[in-house]
């Protein structure tokens, strides 16, 4: 019989071995990550996983981590990497695809280093949606997805965590020349036009 540990080891091995293509999609809360990922999936054959969505599903599944996840989310805090990485690995392995948009991860240096250590995967590039706080706040307050953390008090905490813990991750990849930055304060259509340029192979762009 396999222990939980043995099966997660097998999973690690297999993701490190498969070396799927990964694009990290980052940006502040409400910058439009999920919206644009849905568009990218339709046009470019990627499978999209939102770390936040996976954590919400884990919370709602009655898992032993459910309360901890709920408490962290209510404070806008980042859930320990181990929990989030297990969910991402499982989702990627079960999907059968070899091209992934990982949305809202890595959000801290700890997230980044732990994912790299476990999966040995480096992202192809990091798509960064830059947006003003004023616009992100407006979007979140109009989002209407019934999320407990979409209230003004928690939103302010999430902005602070983004500036203090997530921007340094973007800076890390910028220093490696891996960041593709987009002005995300424009309309959904305009942002997607800019996204398309990044995902379209250069040869196709010339002949299209
Ligand atoms: N470019 C945009 N202009 C206006 N509203 C947008 C834009 N992109 C997304 N939205 C809306 O803003 C809200 C937040 O978008 P979402 O994709 O959930 O952002 P994130 O995943 O980065 O938090 C959603 O209600 C979405 O419909
Ligand atoms: N890598 C991640 C991503 C999200 N989260 C948690 O999930 C919450 C919501 O993340 P999300 O990506 O769904 O939020 P948005 O940026 O889409 O608004 C965050 O505020 C964190 O509490 C996390 O702990 N670790
Ligand atoms: Mg989202």
PDB file of C-alpha atoms and ligand atoms in Angstrom:
ATOM      1  CA  UNK A   1       0.000   0.000   0.000  1.00  0.00           C
ATOM      2  CA  UNK A   2       1.199   3.506  -0.821  1.00  0.00           C
ATOM      3  CA  UNK A   3       1.434   6.014   1.970  1.00  0.00           C
ATOM      4  CA  UNK A   4       0.285   9.591   1.335  1.00  0.00           C
ATOM      5  CA  UNK A   5       3.950  10.554   1.420  1.00  0.00           C
ATOM      6  CA  UNK A   6       4.971   7.979  -1.155  1.00  0.00           C
ATOM      7  CA  UNK A   7       2.218   9.037  -3.531  1.00  0.00           C
ATOM      8  CA  UNK A   8       3.109  12.713  -3.230  1.00  0.00           C
ATOM      9  CA  UNK A   9       6.751  11.794  -3.887  1.00  0.00           C
ATOM     10  CA  UNK A  10       5.615   9.962  -7.014  1.00  0.00           C
ATOM     11  CA  UNK A  11       3.689  13.070  -8.047  1.00  0.00           C
ATOM     12  CA  UNK A  12       6.696  15.332  -7.512  1.00  0.00           C
ATOM     13  CA  UNK A  13       8.851  13.058  -9.565  1.00  0.00           C
ATOM     14  CA  UNK A  14       6.412  12.955 -12.375  1.00  0.00           C
ATOM     15  CA  UNK A  15       5.880  16.742 -12.599  1.00  0.00           C
ATOM     16  CA  UNK A  16       9.627  17.394 -12.416  1.00  0.00           C
ATOM     17  CA  UNK A  17      10.055  14.805 -15.149  1.00  0.00           C
ATOM     18  CA  UNK A  18       7.254  16.026 -17.402  1.00  0.00           C
ATOM     19  CA  UNK A  19       8.558  19.603 -17.326  1.00  0.00           C
ATOM     20  CA  UNK A  20       5.361  21.213 -18.612  1.00  0.00           C
ATOM     21  CA  UNK A  21       5.399  24.727 -20.044  1.00  0.00           C
ATOM     22  CA  UNK A  22       4.311  27.187 -17.360  1.00  0.00           C
ATOM     23  CA  UNK A  23       3.382  30.867 -17.562  1.00  0.00           C
ATOM     24  CA  UNK A  24       2.862  32.659 -14.246  1.00  0.00           C
ATOM     25  CA  UNK A  25       0.097  35.265 -14.427  1.00  0.00           C
ATOM     26  CA  UNK A  26       0.599  37.936 -11.770  1.00  0.00           C
ATOM     27  CA  UNK A  27      -0.889  41.295 -10.867  1.00  0.00           C
ATOM     28  CA  UNK A  28      -2.666  42.900  -7.948  1.00  0.00           C
ATOM     29  CA  UNK A  29      -6.073  41.744  -6.694  1.00  0.00           C
ATOM     30  CA  UNK A  30      -8.662  42.766  -9.303  1.00  0.00           C
ATOM     31  CA  UNK A  31      -6.130  43.496 -12.048  1.00  0.00           C
ATOM     32  CA  UNK A  32      -7.950  41.058 -14.382  1.00  0.00           C
ATOM     33  CA  UNK A  33      -5.843  37.880 -14.142  1.00  0.00           C
ATOM     34  CA  UNK A  34      -8.767  35.456 -14.179  1.00  0.00           C
ATOM     35  CA  UNK A  35     -10.602  37.359 -16.915  1.00  0.00           C
ATOM     36  CA  UNK A  36      -7.637  37.383 -19.283  1.00  0.00           C
ATOM     37  CA  UNK A  37      -6.665  33.780 -18.497  1.00  0.00           C
ATOM     38  CA  UNK A  38     -10.109  32.676 -19.708  1.00  0.00           C
ATOM     39  CA  UNK A  39      -9.412  34.478 -23.008  1.00  0.00           C
ATOM     40  CA  UNK A  40      -5.930  32.984 -23.340  1.00  0.00           C
ATOM     41  CA  UNK A  41      -7.297  29.461 -22.785  1.00  0.00           C
ATOM     42  CA  UNK A  42      -9.755  29.903 -25.675  1.00  0.00           C
ATOM     43  CA  UNK A  43      -7.113  31.103 -28.137  1.00  0.00           C
ATOM     44  CA  UNK A  44      -3.846  29.459 -27.191  1.00  0.00           C
ATOM     45  CA  UNK A  45      -4.533  25.955 -25.815  1.00  0.00           C
ATOM     46  CA  UNK A  46      -3.361  26.490 -22.254  1.00  0.00           C
ATOM     47  CA  UNK A  47      -5.011  25.042 -19.164  1.00  0.00           C
ATOM     48  CA  UNK A  48      -5.678  27.678 -16.497  1.00  0.00           C
ATOM     49  CA  UNK A  49      -5.312  27.164 -12.756  1.00  0.00           C
ATOM     50  CA  UNK A  50      -5.967  29.959 -10.288  1.00  0.00           C
ATOM     51  CA  UNK A  51      -4.236  29.354  -6.951  1.00  0.00           C
ATOM     52  CA  UNK A  52      -7.040  31.271  -5.231  1.00  0.00           C
ATOM     53  CA  UNK A  53      -9.735  29.136  -6.902  1.00  0.00           C
ATOM     54  CA  UNK A  54      -7.914  25.915  -5.942  1.00  0.00           C
ATOM     55  CA  UNK A  55      -7.613  27.122  -2.332  1.00  0.00           C
ATOM     56  CA  UNK A  56     -11.325  28.051  -2.219  1.00  0.00           C
ATOM     57  CA  UNK A  57     -12.259  24.601  -3.568  1.00  0.00           C
ATOM     58  CA  UNK A  58     -10.002  22.941  -0.977  1.00  0.00           C
ATOM     59  CA  UNK A  59     -11.592  25.063   1.780  1.00  0.00           C
ATOM     60  CA  UNK A  60     -15.079  24.089   0.621  1.00  0.00           C
ATOM     61  CA  UNK A  61     -14.245  20.373   0.325  1.00  0.00           C
ATOM     62  CA  UNK A  62     -14.215  19.917   4.103  1.00  0.00           C
ATOM     63  CA  UNK A  63     -10.443  19.412   4.128  1.00  0.00           C
ATOM     64  CA  UNK A  64      -8.574  19.597   7.444  1.00  0.00           C
ATOM     65  CA  UNK A  65      -6.941  22.794   6.113  1.00  0.00           C
ATOM     66  CA  UNK A  66     -10.322  24.421   5.442  1.00  0.00           C
ATOM     67  CA  UNK A  67     -10.418  26.653   8.528  1.00  0.00           C
ATOM     68  CA  UNK A  68      -6.810  27.715   8.148  1.00  0.00           C
ATOM     69  CA  UNK A  69      -7.381  28.660   4.481  1.00  0.00           C
ATOM     70  CA  UNK A  70     -10.520  30.624   5.354  1.00  0.00           C
ATOM     71  CA  UNK A  71      -8.737  32.513   8.147  1.00  0.00           C
ATOM     72  CA  UNK A  72      -5.745  33.374   5.928  1.00  0.00           C
ATOM     73  CA  UNK A  73      -8.015  34.573   3.101  1.00  0.00           C
ATOM     74  CA  UNK A  74     -10.079  36.747   5.431  1.00  0.00           C
ATOM     75  CA  UNK A  75      -6.860  38.498   6.468  1.00  0.00           C
ATOM     76  CA  UNK A  76      -5.527  38.661   2.900  1.00  0.00           C
ATOM     77  CA  UNK A  77      -2.569  36.551   4.031  1.00  0.00           C
ATOM     78  CA  UNK A  78      -0.706  33.997   1.925  1.00  0.00           C
ATOM     79  CA  UNK A  79      -1.413  30.339   2.701  1.00  0.00           C
ATOM     80  CA  UNK A  80       1.749  28.249   3.379  1.00  0.00           C
ATOM     81  CA  UNK A  81       3.361  27.216   0.090  1.00  0.00           C
ATOM     82  CA  UNK A  82       3.193  23.518   0.841  1.00  0.00           C
ATOM     83  CA  UNK A  83      -0.613  23.548   0.748  1.00  0.00           C
ATOM     84  CA  UNK A  84      -0.923  25.595  -2.456  1.00  0.00           C
ATOM     85  CA  UNK A  85       1.830  23.727  -4.311  1.00  0.00           C
ATOM     86  CA  UNK A  86       0.223  20.338  -3.581  1.00  0.00           C
ATOM     87  CA  UNK A  87      -3.045  21.615  -5.061  1.00  0.00           C
ATOM     88  CA  UNK A  88      -1.290  23.026  -8.146  1.00  0.00           C
ATOM     89  CA  UNK A  89       0.722  19.844  -8.718  1.00  0.00           C
ATOM     90  CA  UNK A  90      -2.334  17.642  -8.431  1.00  0.00           C
ATOM     91  CA  UNK A  91      -4.333  19.847 -10.809  1.00  0.00           C
ATOM     92  CA  UNK A  92      -1.534  19.946 -13.386  1.00  0.00           C
ATOM     93  CA  UNK A  93      -0.905  16.215 -13.290  1.00  0.00           C
ATOM     94  CA  UNK A  94      -4.587  15.358 -13.562  1.00  0.00           C
ATOM     95  CA  UNK A  95      -5.212  17.760 -16.446  1.00  0.00           C
ATOM     96  CA  UNK A  96      -3.167  15.839 -19.010  1.00  0.00           C
ATOM     97  CA  UNK A  97      -2.117  19.102 -20.719  1.00  0.00           C
ATOM     98  CA  UNK A  98       1.497  20.272 -20.936  1.00  0.00           C
ATOM     99  CA  UNK A  99       0.872  24.058 -21.081  1.00  0.00           C
ATOM    100  CA  UNK A 100      -0.355  25.911 -18.014  1.00  0.00           C
ATOM    101  CA  UNK A 101      -1.336  29.401 -16.939  1.00  0.00           C
ATOM    102  CA  UNK A 102      -0.731  29.578 -13.208  1.00  0.00           C
ATOM    103  CA  UNK A 103      -2.737  32.570 -11.991  1.00  0.00           C
ATOM    104  CA  UNK A 104      -2.041  34.276  -8.657  1.00  0.00           C
ATOM    105  CA  UNK A 105       1.045  32.223  -7.884  1.00  0.00           C
ATOM    106  CA  UNK A 106       3.827  32.717  -6.815  1.00  0.00           C
ATOM    107  CA  UNK A 107       2.717  35.513  -4.519  1.00  0.00           C
ATOM    108  CA  UNK A 108       5.699  35.469  -2.163  1.00  0.00           C
ATOM    109  CA  UNK A 109       9.386  34.660  -2.393  1.00  0.00           C
ATOM    110  CA  UNK A 110       8.592  31.547  -0.338  1.00  0.00           C
ATOM    111  CA  UNK A 111       5.934  30.472  -2.913  1.00  0.00           C
ATOM    112  CA  UNK A 112       8.436  30.978  -5.722  1.00  0.00           C
ATOM    113  CA  UNK A 113      11.386  29.159  -4.193  1.00  0.00           C
ATOM    114  CA  UNK A 114       9.304  26.238  -2.918  1.00  0.00           C
ATOM    115  CA  UNK A 115       7.607  25.670  -6.295  1.00  0.00           C
ATOM    116  CA  UNK A 116      10.953  25.690  -8.052  1.00  0.00           C
ATOM    117  CA  UNK A 117      12.496  23.315  -5.500  1.00  0.00           C
ATOM    118  CA  UNK A 118       9.619  20.828  -5.705  1.00  0.00           C
ATOM    119  CA  UNK A 119       8.828  20.882  -9.425  1.00  0.00           C
ATOM    120  CA  UNK A 120      12.174  22.026 -10.932  1.00  0.00           C
ATOM    121  CA  UNK A 121      10.044  24.131 -13.265  1.00  0.00           C
ATOM    122  CA  UNK A 122      11.041  27.647 -14.306  1.00  0.00           C
ATOM    123  CA  UNK A 123       8.328  29.691 -16.016  1.00  0.00           C
ATOM    124  CA  UNK A 124       8.579  30.416 -19.745  1.00  0.00           C
ATOM    125  CA  UNK A 125       7.713  33.977 -18.756  1.00  0.00           C
ATOM    126  CA  UNK A 126       5.702  35.967 -16.236  1.00  0.00           C
ATOM    127  CA  UNK A 127       2.702  37.900 -17.490  1.00  0.00           C
ATOM    128  CA  UNK A 128       2.316  40.956 -15.255  1.00  0.00           C
ATOM    129  CA  UNK A 129      -0.865  43.000 -15.263  1.00  0.00           C
ATOM    130  CA  UNK A 130      -0.062  46.477 -14.008  1.00  0.00           C
ATOM    131  CA  UNK A 131      -3.087  48.395 -12.736  1.00  0.00           C
ATOM    132  CA  UNK A 132      -3.773  51.301 -10.385  1.00  0.00           C
ATOM    133  CA  UNK A 133      -5.121  50.504  -6.918  1.00  0.00           C
ATOM    134  CA  UNK A 134      -8.061  52.824  -7.529  1.00  0.00           C
ATOM    135  CA  UNK A 135      -9.142  50.790 -10.585  1.00  0.00           C
ATOM    136  CA  UNK A 136      -8.502  47.409  -8.890  1.00  0.00           C
ATOM    137  CA  UNK A 137     -10.569  48.477  -5.891  1.00  0.00           C
ATOM    138  CA  UNK A 138     -13.428  49.572  -8.155  1.00  0.00           C
ATOM    139  CA  UNK A 139     -13.361  46.242 -10.019  1.00  0.00           C
ATOM    140  CA  UNK A 140     -13.290  44.099  -6.880  1.00  0.00           C
ATOM    141  CA  UNK A 141     -16.161  45.991  -5.279  1.00  0.00           C
ATOM    142  CA  UNK A 142     -18.191  45.343  -8.445  1.00  0.00           C
ATOM    143  CA  UNK A 143     -17.091  41.706  -8.869  1.00  0.00           C
ATOM    144  CA  UNK A 144     -20.130  40.126  -7.200  1.00  0.00           C
ATOM    145  CA  UNK A 145     -18.719  36.612  -6.908  1.00  0.00           C
ATOM    146  CA  UNK A 146     -19.841  36.330  -3.288  1.00  0.00           C
ATOM    147  CA  UNK A 147     -16.261  36.237  -2.004  1.00  0.00           C
ATOM    148  CA  UNK A 148     -15.893  37.018   1.715  1.00  0.00           C
ATOM    149  CA  UNK A 149     -12.546  38.710   1.054  1.00  0.00           C
ATOM    150  CA  UNK A 150     -13.986  41.209  -1.460  1.00  0.00           C
ATOM    151  CA  UNK A 151     -14.773  43.767   1.238  1.00  0.00           C
ATOM    152  CA  UNK A 152     -12.961  47.089   1.583  1.00  0.00           C
ATOM    153  CA  UNK A 153     -11.130  46.161   4.812  1.00  0.00           C
ATOM    154  CA  UNK A 154      -9.696  42.915   3.402  1.00  0.00           C
ATOM    155  CA  UNK A 155      -9.030  44.521   0.007  1.00  0.00           C
ATOM    156  CA  UNK A 156      -6.719  47.069   1.683  1.00  0.00           C
ATOM    157  CA  UNK A 157      -4.852  44.222   3.419  1.00  0.00           C
ATOM    158  CA  UNK A 158      -4.509  42.358   0.105  1.00  0.00           C
ATOM    159  CA  UNK A 159      -3.081  45.468  -1.578  1.00  0.00           C
ATOM    160  CA  UNK A 160      -0.498  45.768   1.210  1.00  0.00           C
ATOM    161  CA  UNK A 161       0.506  42.099   0.858  1.00  0.00           C
ATOM    162  CA  UNK A 162       0.755  42.565  -2.912  1.00  0.00           C
ATOM    163  CA  UNK A 163       3.120  45.549  -2.550  1.00  0.00           C
ATOM    164  CA  UNK A 164       5.233  44.044   0.208  1.00  0.00           C
ATOM    165  CA  UNK A 165       5.398  40.366  -0.774  1.00  0.00           C
ATOM    166  CA  UNK A 166       4.298  39.875  -4.394  1.00  0.00           C
ATOM    167  CA  UNK A 167       5.975  42.793  -6.192  1.00  0.00           C
ATOM    168  CA  UNK A 168       9.410  41.514  -5.088  1.00  0.00           C
ATOM    169  CA  UNK A 169       8.670  38.243  -6.930  1.00  0.00           C
ATOM    170  CA  UNK A 170       7.935  40.238 -10.091  1.00  0.00           C
ATOM    171  CA  UNK A 171      11.196  42.170  -9.560  1.00  0.00           C
ATOM    172  CA  UNK A 172      13.047  38.858  -9.226  1.00  0.00           C
ATOM    173  CA  UNK A 173      11.798  37.710 -12.632  1.00  0.00           C
ATOM    174  CA  UNK A 174      12.337  41.177 -14.138  1.00  0.00           C
ATOM    175  CA  UNK A 175      16.026  40.908 -13.259  1.00  0.00           C
ATOM    176  CA  UNK A 176      16.056  37.638 -15.216  1.00  0.00           C
ATOM    177  CA  UNK A 177      14.399  39.278 -18.223  1.00  0.00           C
ATOM    178  CA  UNK A 178      11.315  37.084 -17.892  1.00  0.00           C
ATOM    179  CA  UNK A 179       8.553  39.626 -17.280  1.00  0.00           C
ATOM    180  CA  UNK A 180       6.060  40.657 -19.978  1.00  0.00           C
ATOM    181  CA  UNK A 181       4.220  43.655 -18.571  1.00  0.00           C
ATOM    182  CA  UNK A 182       0.819  44.856 -19.717  1.00  0.00           C
ATOM    183  CA  UNK A 183      -1.147  47.996 -18.905  1.00  0.00           C
ATOM    184  CA  UNK A 184      -4.181  46.318 -17.347  1.00  0.00           C
ATOM    185  CA  UNK A 185      -6.136  49.474 -16.543  1.00  0.00           C
ATOM    186  CA  UNK A 186      -7.551  49.569 -20.085  1.00  0.00           C
ATOM    187  CA  UNK A 187     -10.719  47.776 -21.236  1.00  0.00           C
ATOM    188  CA  UNK A 188     -10.908  43.956 -21.275  1.00  0.00           C
ATOM    189  CA  UNK A 189     -10.683  43.998 -25.101  1.00  0.00           C
ATOM    190  CA  UNK A 190      -7.690  46.341 -25.205  1.00  0.00           C
ATOM    191  CA  UNK A 191      -5.849  44.332 -22.574  1.00  0.00           C
ATOM    192  CA  UNK A 192      -6.474  41.130 -24.522  1.00  0.00           C
ATOM    193  CA  UNK A 193      -5.078  42.723 -27.717  1.00  0.00           C
ATOM    194  CA  UNK A 194      -1.823  43.319 -25.832  1.00  0.00           C
ATOM    195  CA  UNK A 195      -1.928  39.796 -24.356  1.00  0.00           C
ATOM    196  CA  UNK A 196      -2.357  38.272 -27.828  1.00  0.00           C
ATOM    197  CA  UNK A 197       0.815  39.930 -29.090  1.00  0.00           C
ATOM    198  CA  UNK A 198       2.738  38.249 -26.290  1.00  0.00           C
ATOM    199  CA  UNK A 199       1.301  34.774 -26.901  1.00  0.00           C
ATOM    200  CA  UNK A 200       1.395  34.830 -30.705  1.00  0.00           C
ATOM    201  CA  UNK A 201       4.500  33.142 -32.104  1.00  0.00           C
ATOM    202  CA  UNK A 202       6.657  35.737 -33.878  1.00  0.00           C
ATOM    203  CA  UNK A 203       6.516  34.076 -37.341  1.00  0.00           C
ATOM    204  CA  UNK A 204       2.700  33.960 -37.261  1.00  0.00           C
ATOM    205  CA  UNK A 205       2.574  37.595 -36.237  1.00  0.00           C
ATOM    206  CA  UNK A 206       4.442  38.557 -39.427  1.00  0.00           C
ATOM    207  CA  UNK A 207       2.333  36.447 -41.784  1.00  0.00           C
ATOM    208  CA  UNK A 208      -1.053  37.125 -40.118  1.00  0.00           C
TER     209      UNK A 208
HETATM  210  N1  LIG B   1      -9.941  45.385 -18.173  1.00  0.00           N
HETATM  211  C1  LIG B   1     -11.020  45.393 -17.352  1.00  0.00           C
HETATM  212  N2  LIG B   1     -11.811  46.481 -17.278  1.00  0.00           N
HETATM  213  C2  LIG B   1     -12.887  46.494 -16.449  1.00  0.00           C
HETATM  214  N3  LIG B   1     -13.244  45.457 -15.653  1.00  0.00           N
HETATM  215  C3  LIG B   1     -12.493  44.346 -15.690  1.00  0.00           C
HETATM  216  C4  LIG B   1     -11.333  44.257 -16.532  1.00  0.00           C
HETATM  217  N4  LIG B   1     -10.772  43.031 -16.357  1.00  0.00           N
HETATM  218  C5  LIG B   1     -11.529  42.388 -15.446  1.00  0.00           C
HETATM  219  N5  LIG B   1     -12.556  43.164 -15.053  1.00  0.00           N
HETATM  220  C6  LIG B   1     -13.580  42.854 -14.042  1.00  0.00           C
HETATM  221  O1  LIG B   1     -12.969  43.137 -12.783  1.00  0.00           O
HETATM  222  C7  LIG B   1     -13.230  42.106 -11.830  1.00  0.00           C
HETATM  223  C8  LIG B   1     -11.914  41.468 -11.386  1.00  0.00           C
HETATM  224  O2  LIG B   1     -11.384  40.711 -12.467  1.00  0.00           O
HETATM  225  P1  LIG B   1     -10.678  39.304 -12.229  1.00  0.00           P
HETATM  226  O3  LIG B   1     -10.375  38.727 -13.557  1.00  0.00           O
HETATM  227  O4  LIG B   1     -11.475  38.508 -11.259  1.00  0.00           O
HETATM  228  O5  LIG B   1      -9.296  39.826 -11.546  1.00  0.00           O
HETATM  229  P2  LIG B   1      -8.199  39.062 -10.667  1.00  0.00           P
HETATM  230  O6  LIG B   1      -8.288  37.596 -10.974  1.00  0.00           O
HETATM  231  O7  LIG B   1      -6.881  39.660 -11.069  1.00  0.00           O
HETATM  232  O8  LIG B   1      -8.536  39.396  -9.242  1.00  0.00           O
HETATM  233  C9  LIG B   1     -14.198  41.143 -12.495  1.00  0.00           C
HETATM  234  O9  LIG B   1     -15.509  41.496 -12.140  1.00  0.00           O
HETATM  235  C10 LIG B   1     -13.965  41.380 -13.997  1.00  0.00           C
HETATM  236  O10 LIG B   1     -15.130  41.144 -14.748  1.00  0.00           O
HETATM  237  N1  LIG B   2      -0.580  31.849  -4.078  1.00  0.00           N
HETATM  238  C1  LIG B   2      -1.665  32.187  -3.374  1.00  0.00           C
HETATM  239  C2  LIG B   2      -2.814  32.705  -4.025  1.00  0.00           C
HETATM  240  C3  LIG B   2      -3.907  33.068  -3.248  1.00  0.00           C
HETATM  241  N2  LIG B   2      -3.875  32.923  -1.916  1.00  0.00           N
HETATM  242  C4  LIG B   2      -5.007  33.340  -1.061  1.00  0.00           C
HETATM  243  O1  LIG B   2      -6.189  33.476  -1.814  1.00  0.00           O
HETATM  244  C5  LIG B   2      -6.663  34.816  -1.747  1.00  0.00           C
HETATM  245  C6  LIG B   2      -7.371  35.169  -3.036  1.00  0.00           C
HETATM  246  O2  LIG B   2      -6.484  35.020  -4.126  1.00  0.00           O
HETATM  247  P1  LIG B   2      -7.017  35.187  -5.609  1.00  0.00           P
HETATM  248  O3  LIG B   2      -5.859  35.000  -6.536  1.00  0.00           O
HETATM  249  O4  LIG B   2      -8.207  34.348  -5.835  1.00  0.00           O
HETATM  250  O5  LIG B   2      -7.447  36.733  -5.609  1.00  0.00           O
HETATM  251  P2  LIG B   2      -7.474  37.750  -6.826  1.00  0.00           P
HETATM  252  O6  LIG B   2      -6.088  38.290  -7.020  1.00  0.00           O
HETATM  253  O7  LIG B   2      -7.943  36.984  -8.027  1.00  0.00           O
HETATM  254  O8  LIG B   2      -8.450  38.812  -6.422  1.00  0.00           O
HETATM  255  C7  LIG B   2      -5.423  35.653  -1.417  1.00  0.00           C
HETATM  256  O9  LIG B   2      -5.730  36.913  -0.859  1.00  0.00           O
HETATM  257  C8  LIG B   2      -4.729  34.718  -0.423  1.00  0.00           C
HETATM  258  O10 LIG B   2      -5.339  34.773   0.858  1.00  0.00           O
HETATM  259  C9  LIG B   2      -2.741  32.413  -1.297  1.00  0.00           C
HETATM  260  O11 LIG B   2      -2.706  32.290  -0.080  1.00  0.00           O
HETATM  261  N3  LIG B   2      -1.659  32.034  -2.047  1.00  0.00           N
HETATM  262 MG1  LIG B   3      -8.571  35.922  -9.706  1.00  0.00          MG
END
